[in-house]
Amino acid sequence: MASWDYAANGPATWAKSFPAAAGQKQSPIDINPGSAAKESVGALSVNYKAGNNTLTNTGLSFAVSIDGSLSGGPLGSEFKAASFHFHWDKSSAAGSEHTIGGKAYASEVHIVHYNASKFSSVADAANVDGGLAVLAIFVQPGAANAEIQKLVDVLPSCGSNGASAAIPGGFNASALLPGDKASYWYYPGSLTTPPCSETVTWIVYKDAISMSEDQLAAFRNVTPCNFRPVQSVGGRKVCCSF
Ligand code: BO1
Ligand code: ZN
């Protein structure tokens, strides 16, 4: 299989070409809120700065480059922000990758960070245990999100795989964070796309953000569906900050 997708070469087939996809620490997972272990961790520190933000069509999604840092919470060292992207489905009944007690959201944002004490890029960090930290934020349909509208406005000029464009005025990634920044789950997992490397500390916020159905529809013009179904939790401990 030369390539992978969410159709004929979908998630059930990925392990043939990407053996890590059949591992025991895969993502996403269904988080059972009742069985998460409360641990006392320090405050999570998240700092993003708007600047030169480029949106790139990656074929099965789009990604936006960002600058910033992430530390504290369950993380032992300083991480640098690299980019964010979304996952979604053809209708708003599904689309998130993680689920909470079996509930799916319409979309899920992933803000990707790499361990800056050891690596200088996501690509280097993606192969090594503890290399990556991804913040996940659920999105529910509702009020339009003004910052996300900047992405919707740029998407038509990035219509094909590999096309990219600057976001006029930059993008404030802090607008992707929910109101309640103190309540999240965390667990050790993987990239949710090939190569599905098991190198990610996942931090999944409890609180969701909203965007409008029209904004979700604009994402679906890139591709109709790009979420991986939940994987087995196995023996992993899922913790919560709250
Ligand atoms: S995700 O957040 O688990 N859905 C995820 C999945 C795949 C990647 C990142 C996050 N892959 C990485 C590549 C890097 C690349 C980066 C930027 O994406 O391993 O080489 O720079 O999109
Ligand atoms: Zn993702």
Coordinates of C-alpha atoms and ligand atoms in Angstrom, one line a residue:
M1 CA 0.0 0.0 0.0
A2 CA 1.7 3.1 -1.2
S3 CA -0.7 5.5 0.6
W4 CA -3.3 5.5 3.3
D5 CA -6.7 7.1 3.6
Y6 CA -10.1 6.9 5.3
A7 CA -11.7 4.9 2.5
A8 CA -10.4 1.8 0.6
N9 CA -7.0 2.1 2.4
G10 CA -8.7 3.1 5.7
P11 CA -7.8 2.6 9.4
A12 CA -8.5 -1.1 9.4
T13 CA -5.8 -1.6 6.8
W14 CA -3.1 0.7 8.1
A15 CA -1.2 -1.9 10.1
K16 CA -0.2 -3.8 6.9
S17 CA 2.1 -0.9 5.9
F18 CA 2.5 0.7 9.3
P19 CA 3.0 -2.0 12.0
A20 CA 2.9 0.4 14.9
A21 CA -0.9 0.8 14.1
A22 CA -1.4 -2.6 15.7
G23 CA 0.4 -1.7 18.9
Q24 CA -0.9 -1.6 22.5
K25 CA -0.7 2.2 23.0
Q26 CA -2.7 3.5 20.1
S27 CA -4.8 6.6 19.8
P28 CA -7.5 7.8 19.8
I29 CA -9.4 6.1 22.7
D30 CA -12.7 6.3 24.4
I31 CA -12.1 8.0 27.7
N32 CA -14.3 6.6 30.5
P33 CA -14.6 9.7 32.8
G34 CA -15.6 7.5 35.8
S35 CA -12.4 5.4 35.7
A36 CA -9.8 8.2 35.2
A37 CA -7.3 8.6 38.0
K38 CA -7.1 12.0 39.6
E39 CA -3.4 13.0 40.0
S40 CA -2.1 16.2 41.4
V41 CA -0.1 17.9 38.7
G42 CA 1.1 21.4 38.5
A43 CA -0.7 23.9 36.2
L44 CA -0.4 23.4 32.5
S45 CA 1.3 26.4 30.9
V46 CA 0.2 27.1 27.3
N47 CA 1.5 30.1 25.4
Y48 CA 0.9 30.8 21.7
K49 CA 1.9 33.9 19.7
A50 CA 0.2 34.9 16.5
G51 CA 2.6 35.7 13.8
N52 CA 3.5 34.2 10.4
N53 CA 0.9 31.4 10.3
T54 CA 0.7 29.4 7.1
L55 CA -2.3 27.1 6.2
T56 CA -1.3 24.0 4.1
N57 CA -3.7 21.6 2.4
T58 CA -2.3 18.1 3.5
G59 CA -4.7 16.2 1.2
L60 CA -6.7 14.4 4.0
S61 CA -6.7 17.5 6.2
F62 CA -5.2 21.0 6.5
A63 CA -2.5 22.2 8.9
V64 CA -1.6 25.6 10.2
S65 CA 1.9 26.4 11.4
I66 CA 2.1 28.1 14.8
D67 CA 4.7 29.4 17.3
G68 CA 4.5 28.9 21.1
S69 CA 5.3 26.7 24.0
L70 CA 3.7 24.1 26.3
S71 CA 4.9 22.9 29.7
G72 CA 3.8 21.9 33.1
G73 CA 0.8 19.6 33.9
P74 CA 1.9 16.0 33.2
L75 CA 4.9 17.1 31.1
G76 CA 8.4 16.8 32.4
S77 CA 10.0 19.3 30.1
E78 CA 9.4 22.1 27.7
F79 CA 7.6 21.5 24.5
K80 CA 7.4 23.8 21.4
A81 CA 4.3 24.2 19.3
A82 CA 4.6 23.3 15.6
S83 CA 1.1 23.2 14.0
F84 CA -2.5 22.4 14.5
H85 CA -5.1 20.5 12.4
F86 CA -8.7 19.2 12.8
H87 CA -10.5 15.9 12.3
W88 CA -14.1 15.7 11.3
D89 CA -16.8 13.5 9.6
K90 CA -19.3 14.1 6.8
S91 CA -22.0 15.1 9.3
S92 CA -21.8 16.5 12.9
A93 CA -23.0 13.3 14.6
A94 CA -19.3 12.1 14.5
G95 CA -15.9 13.4 13.6
S96 CA -13.9 13.7 16.8
E97 CA -11.2 11.0 17.3
H98 CA -11.4 10.7 21.1
T99 CA -14.8 10.0 22.6
I100 CA -15.9 10.6 26.2
G101 CA -18.0 7.9 27.7
G102 CA -18.9 6.8 24.1
K103 CA -19.9 10.4 23.1
A104 CA -18.4 11.7 19.9
Y105 CA -18.1 15.4 19.0
A106 CA -18.4 17.0 15.5
S107 CA -14.7 17.8 15.3
E108 CA -11.5 17.7 17.3
V109 CA -8.5 20.1 17.1
H110 CA -5.0 18.7 17.6
I111 CA -2.3 21.2 18.6
V112 CA 1.0 19.4 18.0
H113 CA 4.1 20.1 20.1
Y114 CA 7.6 18.5 20.2
N115 CA 10.0 18.0 23.2
A116 CA 12.2 21.0 22.7
S117 CA 14.8 19.8 25.3
K118 CA 15.7 16.9 23.0
F119 CA 14.5 17.7 19.5
S120 CA 14.3 20.5 16.9
S121 CA 11.3 19.3 14.9
V122 CA 8.2 17.2 15.0
A123 CA 9.7 14.9 12.5
D124 CA 12.7 14.1 14.8
A125 CA 10.6 13.8 17.9
A126 CA 7.9 11.7 16.3
N127 CA 10.0 8.5 16.5
V128 CA 11.0 8.7 20.1
D129 CA 9.1 7.9 23.3
G130 CA 8.1 11.2 25.0
G131 CA 8.9 13.1 21.9
L132 CA 5.5 14.7 21.2
A133 CA 2.6 16.2 23.2
V134 CA -0.7 16.9 21.5
L135 CA -3.5 19.0 23.0
A136 CA -6.9 17.9 21.9
I137 CA -10.0 20.1 22.0
F138 CA -13.5 19.0 21.1
V139 CA -15.6 21.1 18.8
Q140 CA -19.4 21.2 18.9
P141 CA -21.7 22.9 16.4
G142 CA -23.0 26.2 17.6
A143 CA -21.9 29.8 17.4
A144 CA -19.4 30.7 14.6
N145 CA -15.8 31.0 15.8
A146 CA -14.3 34.2 14.5
E147 CA -10.7 33.0 14.6
I148 CA -11.6 29.7 12.8
Q149 CA -13.4 31.9 10.2
K150 CA -9.9 33.1 9.1
L151 CA -9.1 29.4 8.2
V152 CA -12.4 29.1 6.3
D153 CA -11.6 32.3 4.4
V154 CA -8.2 31.0 3.3
L155 CA -9.2 27.4 2.5
P156 CA -10.5 28.2 -1.1
S157 CA -7.0 29.4 -2.1
C158 CA -5.6 26.1 -0.8
G159 CA -7.7 23.7 -2.9
S160 CA -5.3 21.0 -3.7
N161 CA -2.9 18.8 -1.7
G162 CA 0.3 20.7 -1.0
A163 CA -1.2 24.2 -1.6
S164 CA -0.5 26.7 1.1
A165 CA -1.2 30.4 1.9
A166 CA -0.5 32.8 4.7
I167 CA -3.3 33.7 7.1
P168 CA -3.8 37.5 6.8
G169 CA -3.2 39.1 10.2
G170 CA -1.9 35.8 11.7
F171 CA -3.8 33.3 13.7
N172 CA -4.2 33.3 17.5
A173 CA -4.1 29.6 18.5
S174 CA -5.2 30.5 22.0
A175 CA -8.7 30.9 20.5
L176 CA -8.8 27.1 20.0
L177 CA -8.6 26.6 23.8
P178 CA -11.8 26.0 25.8
G179 CA -13.0 28.3 28.6
D180 CA -12.0 25.8 31.3
K181 CA -8.3 25.3 30.8
A182 CA -7.7 23.5 34.1
S183 CA -9.8 20.3 33.4
Y184 CA -8.3 17.7 31.1
W185 CA -7.5 14.0 30.8
Y186 CA -4.0 12.7 29.8
Y187 CA -2.6 9.4 28.8
P188 CA 0.3 7.9 26.7
G189 CA -0.7 7.1 23.1
S190 CA 0.2 7.5 19.4
L191 CA -0.1 9.5 16.3
T192 CA -3.7 8.9 15.0
T193 CA -2.5 8.7 11.4
P194 CA 0.3 6.6 9.9
P195 CA 3.0 5.9 11.0
C196 CA 0.9 5.7 14.3
S197 CA 4.1 6.0 16.3
E198 CA 3.6 5.5 20.1
T199 CA 5.4 8.7 21.1
V200 CA 2.6 11.0 22.1
T201 CA 1.5 12.4 25.5
W202 CA -2.2 13.2 24.9
I203 CA -3.8 16.0 26.8
V204 CA -7.6 16.1 26.1
Y205 CA -9.6 19.0 27.4
K206 CA -12.9 18.3 29.0
D207 CA -14.6 21.5 27.9
A208 CA -15.4 22.0 24.2
I209 CA -15.3 25.0 21.9
S210 CA -17.9 25.7 19.2
M211 CA -17.9 26.5 15.5
S212 CA -20.8 26.9 13.1
E213 CA -22.3 24.2 10.8
D214 CA -21.3 26.4 7.9
Q215 CA -17.7 26.4 9.1
L216 CA -17.8 22.6 9.5
A217 CA -19.1 22.4 6.0
A218 CA -16.1 24.4 4.7
F219 CA -13.8 21.8 6.3
R220 CA -15.7 19.0 4.6
N221 CA -14.9 20.6 1.2
V222 CA -11.2 19.6 1.9
T223 CA -12.2 15.9 2.5
P224 CA -15.4 14.4 3.8
C225 CA -14.0 12.3 6.7
N226 CA -10.7 12.1 8.4
F227 CA -11.1 10.6 11.9
R228 CA -9.7 7.3 13.1
P229 CA -12.0 5.2 15.3
V230 CA -11.2 4.6 18.9
Q231 CA -8.5 2.0 19.8
S232 CA -8.2 -0.3 22.8
V233 CA -7.2 1.3 26.0
G234 CA -5.6 -2.0 27.1
G235 CA -3.5 -1.7 30.3
R236 CA -3.0 2.0 30.1
K237 CA -3.8 4.4 33.0
V238 CA -5.9 7.4 31.9
C239 CA -5.4 10.3 34.4
C240 CA -7.4 13.5 35.0
S241 CA -6.4 16.9 36.3
F242 CA -9.8 17.5 38.0
Ligands
BO1_1 S1 -2.1 13.5 15.4 O1 -2.2 14.7 16.1 O2 -2.0 12.3 16.2 N1 -3.4 13.3 14.5 C1 -0.7 13.6 14.3 C2 -0.6 12.6 13.4 C3 0.5 12.7 12.5 C4 1.5 13.7 12.7 C5 1.3 14.7 13.7 C6 0.2 14.6 14.5 N2 2.6 13.7 11.9 C7 3.5 14.7 11.8 C8 4.7 14.2 11.0 C9 5.7 15.3 10.9 C10 5.1 16.6 10.4 C11 3.9 16.9 11.2 C12 3.2 18.2 10.8 O3 3.0 15.8 11.2 O4 5.3 13.1 11.6 O5 6.8 14.9 10.1 O6 6.0 17.6 10.4 O7 1.9 18.0 10.3
ZN2 ZN -4.7 14.8 14.6

